[in-house]
Coordinates of C-alpha atoms and ligand atoms in Angstrom, one line a residue:
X157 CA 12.9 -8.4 -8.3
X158 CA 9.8 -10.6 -7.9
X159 CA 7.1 -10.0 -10.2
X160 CA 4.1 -10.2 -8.3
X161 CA 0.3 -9.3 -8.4
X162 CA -2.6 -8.1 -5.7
X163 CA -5.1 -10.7 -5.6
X164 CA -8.2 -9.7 -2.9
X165 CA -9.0 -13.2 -2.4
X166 CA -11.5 -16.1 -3.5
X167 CA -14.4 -13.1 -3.6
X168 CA -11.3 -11.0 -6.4
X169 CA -13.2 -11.6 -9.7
X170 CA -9.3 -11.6 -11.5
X171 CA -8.2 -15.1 -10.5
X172 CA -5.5 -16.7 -10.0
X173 CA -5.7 -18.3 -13.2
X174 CA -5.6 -15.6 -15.0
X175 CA -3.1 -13.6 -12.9
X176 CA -0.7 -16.6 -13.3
X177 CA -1.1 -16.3 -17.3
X178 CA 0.4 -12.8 -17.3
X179 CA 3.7 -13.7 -18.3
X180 CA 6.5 -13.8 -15.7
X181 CA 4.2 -13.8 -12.7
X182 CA 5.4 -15.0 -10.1
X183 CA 3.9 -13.6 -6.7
X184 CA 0.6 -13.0 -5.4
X185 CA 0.1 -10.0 -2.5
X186 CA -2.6 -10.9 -0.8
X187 CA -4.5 -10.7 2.8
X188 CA -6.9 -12.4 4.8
X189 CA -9.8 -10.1 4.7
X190 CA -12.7 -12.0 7.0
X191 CA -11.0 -11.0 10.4
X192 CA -12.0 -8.0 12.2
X193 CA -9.3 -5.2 12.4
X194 CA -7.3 -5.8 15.4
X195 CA -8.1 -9.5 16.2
X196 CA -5.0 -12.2 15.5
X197 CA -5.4 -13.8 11.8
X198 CA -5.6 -17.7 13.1
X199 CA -3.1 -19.8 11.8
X200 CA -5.7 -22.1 9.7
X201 CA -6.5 -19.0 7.5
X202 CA -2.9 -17.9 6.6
X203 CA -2.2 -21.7 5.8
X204 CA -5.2 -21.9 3.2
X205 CA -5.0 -18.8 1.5
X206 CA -1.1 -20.1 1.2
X207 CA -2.2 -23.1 -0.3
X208 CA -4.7 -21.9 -2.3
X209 CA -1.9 -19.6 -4.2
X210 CA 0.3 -22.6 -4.3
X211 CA -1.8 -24.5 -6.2
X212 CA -1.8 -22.2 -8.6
X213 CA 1.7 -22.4 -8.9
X214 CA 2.5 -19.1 -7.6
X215 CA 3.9 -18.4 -4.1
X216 CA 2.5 -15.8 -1.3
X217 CA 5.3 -13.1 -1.2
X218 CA 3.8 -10.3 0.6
X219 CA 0.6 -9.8 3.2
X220 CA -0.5 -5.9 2.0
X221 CA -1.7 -5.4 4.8
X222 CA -2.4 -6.0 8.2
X223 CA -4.4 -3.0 9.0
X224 CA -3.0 -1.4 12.1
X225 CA -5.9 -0.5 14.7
X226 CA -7.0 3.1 15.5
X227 CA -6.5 2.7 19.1
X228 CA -2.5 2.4 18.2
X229 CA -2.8 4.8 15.9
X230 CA -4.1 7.2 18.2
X231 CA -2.2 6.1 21.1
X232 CA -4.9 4.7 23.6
X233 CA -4.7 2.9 26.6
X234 CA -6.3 -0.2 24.8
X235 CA -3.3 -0.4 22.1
X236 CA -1.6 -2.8 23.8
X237 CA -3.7 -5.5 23.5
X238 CA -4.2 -4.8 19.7
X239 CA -0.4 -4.7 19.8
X240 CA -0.2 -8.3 21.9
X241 CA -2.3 -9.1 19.1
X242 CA -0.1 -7.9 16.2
X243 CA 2.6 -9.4 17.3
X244 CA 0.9 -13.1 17.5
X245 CA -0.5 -11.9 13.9
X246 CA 3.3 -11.8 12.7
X247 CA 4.6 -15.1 14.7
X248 CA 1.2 -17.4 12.8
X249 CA 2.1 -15.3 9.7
X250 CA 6.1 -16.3 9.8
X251 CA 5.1 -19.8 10.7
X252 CA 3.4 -20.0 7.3
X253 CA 6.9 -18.5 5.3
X254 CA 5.6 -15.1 4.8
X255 CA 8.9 -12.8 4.6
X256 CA 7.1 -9.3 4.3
X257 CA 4.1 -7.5 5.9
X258 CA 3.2 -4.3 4.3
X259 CA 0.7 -1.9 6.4
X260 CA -0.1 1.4 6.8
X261 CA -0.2 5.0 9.2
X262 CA -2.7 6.6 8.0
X263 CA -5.3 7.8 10.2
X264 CA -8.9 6.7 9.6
X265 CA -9.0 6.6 5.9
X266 CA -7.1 4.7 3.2
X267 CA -5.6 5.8 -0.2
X268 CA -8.2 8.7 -1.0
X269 CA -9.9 10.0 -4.7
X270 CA -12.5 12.3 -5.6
X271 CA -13.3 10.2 -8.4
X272 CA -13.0 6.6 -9.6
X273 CA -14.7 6.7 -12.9
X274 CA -12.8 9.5 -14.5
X275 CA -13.2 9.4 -18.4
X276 CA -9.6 9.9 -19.9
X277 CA -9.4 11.2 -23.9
X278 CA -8.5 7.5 -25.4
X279 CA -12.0 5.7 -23.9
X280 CA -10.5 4.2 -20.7
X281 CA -11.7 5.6 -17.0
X282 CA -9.2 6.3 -14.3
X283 CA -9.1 7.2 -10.5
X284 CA -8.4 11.1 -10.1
X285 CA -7.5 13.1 -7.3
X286 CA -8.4 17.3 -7.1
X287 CA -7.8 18.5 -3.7
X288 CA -10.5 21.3 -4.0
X289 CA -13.4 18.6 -4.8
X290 CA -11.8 16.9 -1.7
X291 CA -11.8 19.5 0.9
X292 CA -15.6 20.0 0.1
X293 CA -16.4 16.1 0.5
X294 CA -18.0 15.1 3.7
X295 CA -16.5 11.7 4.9
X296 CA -19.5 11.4 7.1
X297 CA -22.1 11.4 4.3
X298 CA -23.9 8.2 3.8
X299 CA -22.7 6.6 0.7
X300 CA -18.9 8.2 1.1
X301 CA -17.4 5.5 0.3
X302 CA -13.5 4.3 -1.2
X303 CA -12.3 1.1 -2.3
X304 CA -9.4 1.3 0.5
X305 CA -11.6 2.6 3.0
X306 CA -13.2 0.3 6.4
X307 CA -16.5 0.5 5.5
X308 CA -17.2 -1.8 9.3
X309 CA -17.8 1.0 11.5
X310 CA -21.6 1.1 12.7
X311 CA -23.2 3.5 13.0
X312 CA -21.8 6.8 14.8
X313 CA -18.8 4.8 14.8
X314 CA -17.3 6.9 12.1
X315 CA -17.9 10.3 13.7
X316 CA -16.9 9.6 17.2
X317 CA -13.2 8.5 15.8
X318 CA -12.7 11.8 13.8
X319 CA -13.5 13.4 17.3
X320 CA -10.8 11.2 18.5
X321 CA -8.0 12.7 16.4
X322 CA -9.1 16.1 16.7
X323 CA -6.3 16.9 19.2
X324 CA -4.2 14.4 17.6
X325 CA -0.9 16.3 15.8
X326 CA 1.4 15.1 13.6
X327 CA 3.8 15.2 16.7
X328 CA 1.8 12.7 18.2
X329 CA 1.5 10.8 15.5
X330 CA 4.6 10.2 15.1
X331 CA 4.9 9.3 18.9
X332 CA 2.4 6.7 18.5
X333 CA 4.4 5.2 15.3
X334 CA 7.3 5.1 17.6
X335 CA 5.7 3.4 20.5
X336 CA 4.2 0.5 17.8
X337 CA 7.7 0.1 16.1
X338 CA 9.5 -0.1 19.5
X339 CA 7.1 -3.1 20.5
X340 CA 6.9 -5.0 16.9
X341 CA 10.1 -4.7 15.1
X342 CA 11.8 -6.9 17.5
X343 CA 9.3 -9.9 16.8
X344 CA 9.8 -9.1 13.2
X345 CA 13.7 -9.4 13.9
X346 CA 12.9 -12.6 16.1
X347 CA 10.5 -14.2 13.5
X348 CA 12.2 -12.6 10.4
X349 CA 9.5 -10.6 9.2
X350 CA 10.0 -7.4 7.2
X351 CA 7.7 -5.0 7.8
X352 CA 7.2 -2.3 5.2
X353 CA 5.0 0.7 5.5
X354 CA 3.1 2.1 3.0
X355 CA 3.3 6.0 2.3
X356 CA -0.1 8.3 2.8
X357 CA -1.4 8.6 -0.5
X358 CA -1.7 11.1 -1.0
X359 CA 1.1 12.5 0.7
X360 CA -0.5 15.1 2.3
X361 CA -3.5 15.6 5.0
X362 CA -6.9 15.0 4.1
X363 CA -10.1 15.9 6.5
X364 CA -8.0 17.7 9.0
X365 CA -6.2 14.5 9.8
X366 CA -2.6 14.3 10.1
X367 CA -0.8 12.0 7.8
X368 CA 3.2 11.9 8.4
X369 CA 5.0 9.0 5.7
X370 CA 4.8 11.7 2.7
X371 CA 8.5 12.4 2.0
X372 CA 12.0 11.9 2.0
X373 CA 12.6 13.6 5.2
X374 CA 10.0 10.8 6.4
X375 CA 11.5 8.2 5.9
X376 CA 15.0 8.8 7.4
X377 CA 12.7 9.6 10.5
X378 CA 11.0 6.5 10.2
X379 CA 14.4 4.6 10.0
X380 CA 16.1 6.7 12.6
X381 CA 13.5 5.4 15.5
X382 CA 14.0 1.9 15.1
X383 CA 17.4 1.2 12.2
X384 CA 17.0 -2.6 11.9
X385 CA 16.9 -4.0 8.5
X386 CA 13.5 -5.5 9.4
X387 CA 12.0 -1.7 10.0
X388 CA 11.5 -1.1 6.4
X389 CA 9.0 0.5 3.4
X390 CA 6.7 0.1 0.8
X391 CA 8.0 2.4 -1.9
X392 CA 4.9 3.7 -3.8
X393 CA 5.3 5.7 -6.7
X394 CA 2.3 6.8 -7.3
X395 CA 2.2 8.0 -3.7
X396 CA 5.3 9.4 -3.3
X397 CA 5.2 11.1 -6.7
X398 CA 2.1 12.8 -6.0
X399 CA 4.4 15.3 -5.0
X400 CA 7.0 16.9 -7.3
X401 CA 9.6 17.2 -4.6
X402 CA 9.6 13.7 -4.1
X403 CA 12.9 12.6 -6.6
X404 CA 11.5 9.1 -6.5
X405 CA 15.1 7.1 -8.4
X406 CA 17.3 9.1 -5.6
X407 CA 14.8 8.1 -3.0
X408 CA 15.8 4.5 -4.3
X409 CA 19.0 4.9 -4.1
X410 CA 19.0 6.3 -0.8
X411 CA 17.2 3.6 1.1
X412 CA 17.4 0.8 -1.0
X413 CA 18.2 -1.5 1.5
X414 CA 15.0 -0.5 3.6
X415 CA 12.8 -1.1 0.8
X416 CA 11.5 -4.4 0.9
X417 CA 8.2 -4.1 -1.3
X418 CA 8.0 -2.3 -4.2
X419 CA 4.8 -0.5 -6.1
X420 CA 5.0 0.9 -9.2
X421 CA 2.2 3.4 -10.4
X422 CA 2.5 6.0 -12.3
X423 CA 0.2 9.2 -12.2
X424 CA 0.4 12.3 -13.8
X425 CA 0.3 15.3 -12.2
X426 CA -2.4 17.8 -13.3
X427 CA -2.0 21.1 -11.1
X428 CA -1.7 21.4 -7.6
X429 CA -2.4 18.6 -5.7
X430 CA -4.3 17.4 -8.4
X431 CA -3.4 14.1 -10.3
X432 CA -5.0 11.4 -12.5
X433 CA -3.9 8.1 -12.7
X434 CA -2.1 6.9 -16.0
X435 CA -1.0 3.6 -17.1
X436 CA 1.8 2.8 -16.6
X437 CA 3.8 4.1 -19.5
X438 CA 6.3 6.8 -18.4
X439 CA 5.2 9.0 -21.6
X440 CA 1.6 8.7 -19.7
X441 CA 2.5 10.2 -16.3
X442 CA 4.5 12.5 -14.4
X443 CA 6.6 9.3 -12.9
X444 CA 9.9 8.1 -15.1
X445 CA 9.3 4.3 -15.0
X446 CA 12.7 3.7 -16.4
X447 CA 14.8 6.0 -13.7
X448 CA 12.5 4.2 -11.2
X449 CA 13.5 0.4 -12.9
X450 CA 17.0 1.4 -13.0
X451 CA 17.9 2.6 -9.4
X452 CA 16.3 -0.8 -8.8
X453 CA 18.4 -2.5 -10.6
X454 CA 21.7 -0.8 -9.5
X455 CA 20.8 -1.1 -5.7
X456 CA 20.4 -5.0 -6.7
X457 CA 16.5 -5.1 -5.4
X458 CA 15.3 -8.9 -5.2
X459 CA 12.0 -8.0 -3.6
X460 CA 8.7 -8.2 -4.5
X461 CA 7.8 -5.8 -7.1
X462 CA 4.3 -5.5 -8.2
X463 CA 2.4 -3.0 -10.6
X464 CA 0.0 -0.8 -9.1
X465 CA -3.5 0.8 -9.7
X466 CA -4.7 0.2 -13.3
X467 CA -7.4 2.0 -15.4
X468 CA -10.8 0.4 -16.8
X469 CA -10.1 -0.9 -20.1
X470 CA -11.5 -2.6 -22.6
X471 CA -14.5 -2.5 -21.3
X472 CA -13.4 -4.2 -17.9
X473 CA -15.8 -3.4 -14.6
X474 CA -15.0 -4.1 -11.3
X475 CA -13.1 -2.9 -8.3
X476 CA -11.4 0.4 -9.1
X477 CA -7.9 0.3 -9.4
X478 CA -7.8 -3.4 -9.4
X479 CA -9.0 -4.5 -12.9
X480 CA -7.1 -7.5 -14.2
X481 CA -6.5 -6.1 -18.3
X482 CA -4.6 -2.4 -17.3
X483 CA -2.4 -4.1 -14.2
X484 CA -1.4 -6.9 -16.6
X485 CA -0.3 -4.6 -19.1
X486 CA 1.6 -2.7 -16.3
X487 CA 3.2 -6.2 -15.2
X488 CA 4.6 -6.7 -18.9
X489 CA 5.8 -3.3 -19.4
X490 CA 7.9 -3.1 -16.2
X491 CA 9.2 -6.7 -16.7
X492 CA 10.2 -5.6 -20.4
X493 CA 12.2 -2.8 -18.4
X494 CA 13.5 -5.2 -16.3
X495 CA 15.0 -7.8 -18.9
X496 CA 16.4 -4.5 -20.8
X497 CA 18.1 -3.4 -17.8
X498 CA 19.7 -6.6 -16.8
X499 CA 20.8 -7.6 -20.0
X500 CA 22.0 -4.3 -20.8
X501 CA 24.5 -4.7 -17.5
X502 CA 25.4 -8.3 -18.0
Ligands
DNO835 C1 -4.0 1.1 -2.6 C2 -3.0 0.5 -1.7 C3 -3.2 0.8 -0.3 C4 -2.3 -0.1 0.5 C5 -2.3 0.2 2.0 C6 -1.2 -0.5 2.7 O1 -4.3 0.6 -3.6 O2 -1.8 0.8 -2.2 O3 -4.5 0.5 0.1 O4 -2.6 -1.4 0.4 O5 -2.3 1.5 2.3 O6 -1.4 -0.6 4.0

């Protein structure tokens, strides 16, 4: 595997210099985040922000993400434009060397807590999920806001596209996934370009909107529309494990070879969908961070591998989830797992 880091740019208060001092680094996952969703990323920008990471003596491994536009999502005459565009996206981002484009299904909103700043026993804060506190949370209020969300929409914007999916079923969905796949994954094949999609976290609808990569069962479906080793997945333990059914190390196993990006999070499951966020210590969470390591090591992963959410610690502020002090610890500890595991076998 590839050790690698999310870095959210020249504005990301952790830089590279200090992600490239966490020991072992050696990829950054980043994006370029000043182009509207939809429009092609120009060729200029991917080159920079490539350079920029070189410098630094690390290398660009994966672009998490290139948003995918509602209009696709929700199947719209207009989608093929933003797929034109999606596809000349891919070619400008191949012509730069990037092997793997991570991106997303879900409709409307992002990853999704009900609260970021929740104060765990030992000091730290942590992002929290309780289904209950989300069900009675208005997305529409003024100040709603995540750290995955698009905050761009103006005004009414917001409302008018939750209209949009009112009718929209999973079914359909699932048709408009197909229709998107069907178009890209042969320029990903042409360019060499594997595109991995990132599971809803959580795995489960939120709002009344339907959210469809939340299981096992998914992802053979996802395989079965397009099976071309450059149709592929993000495999996110901390969304995938959100739900108990979810045997995360089998899940490995099964569709190794599809996996071209891998997160490791751990959370720990507090009732019914209801979860905190640990660190990443398996004794923390609900997740197994060694049964997760090891089915990577025995399907042979070389991908990108990167830790995932962290806590506040330390007294560290900044974008939730994305602190540099937890995720560096997280980087160490699965890297210590790592070493174990291959010198164990050799
Ligand atoms: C959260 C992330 C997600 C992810 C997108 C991928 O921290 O894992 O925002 O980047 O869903 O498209």
């Amino acid at each position: 595997m590839k050790l690698s880091f999310r870095w959210y740019g020249k504005e990301d208060e952790v830089t590279l210099e200090y992600i490239r001092q966490i020991p072992g680094m050696q990829g950054i996952v980043s994006a370029i985040y000043d182009v509207p969703v939809g429009e092609v990323w120009p060729s200029e920008k991917i080159q920079s922000l490539k350079e920029e990471i070189e410098k630094h003596d690390l290398t660009l491994t994966v672009i998490e993400s290139v948003p995918v536009h509602e209009d696709i999502k929700l199947g719209l005459p207009t989608r093929d434009k933003y797929i034109a565009n999606y596809k000349q996206t891919l070619k400008n981002l191949a012509n730069a060397g990037v092997g793997v484009v991570c991106y997303n299904f879900m409709p409307v909103f992002d990853w999704t807590r009900s609260n970021l700043y929740f104060p765990l026993a030992d000091g730290s804060t942590t992002l929290i999920y309780e289904d209950k506190v989300v069900e009675k949370m208005n997305p529409l209020a003024e100040g709603l806001s995540l750290p995955g969300w698009d905050s761009s929409y103006a005004e009414g914007e917001l409302k008018e596209l939750l209209q949009s999916y009112q009718d929209v079923t999973e079914e359909m969905l699932w048709e408009n996934l197909a229709y998107f796949l069907h178009e890209i994954i042969p320029v990903a094949e042409e360019v060499d370009i594997k595109m991995a999609i990132h599971p809803d976290d959580p795995p489960w609808s939120i709002f009344g909107l339907p959210r469809i990569i939340t299981s096992e069962k998914s992802l053979a479906r996802l395989i079965d529309i397009q099976d071309s080793p450059n149709n592929g997945i993000t495999f996110c333990t901390g969304s995938f494990g959100a739900n108990s059914e979810n045997n995360l190390a089998e899940m490995i196993r099964t569709y190794g070879s599809k996996i071209h990006f891998a997160h490791c999070r751990n959370i720990k499951r507090t009732g019914e969908r209801t979860f905190e966020e640990s660190s990443h210590l398996s004794s923390d969470g609900s997740v197994d961070m060694v049964e997760v390591m090891q089915a990577y090591n025995e399907i042979g992963f070389t991908g990108p591998l990167r830790p995932d959410h962290g806590r506040m610690i330390w007294g560290e502020t900044g974008r939730p989830g994305y602190g540099l002090y937890d995720r560096a610890l997280g980087a160490v500890y699965l890297n210590g797992i790592w070493e174990a595991l291959v010198k164990t076998k050799s």
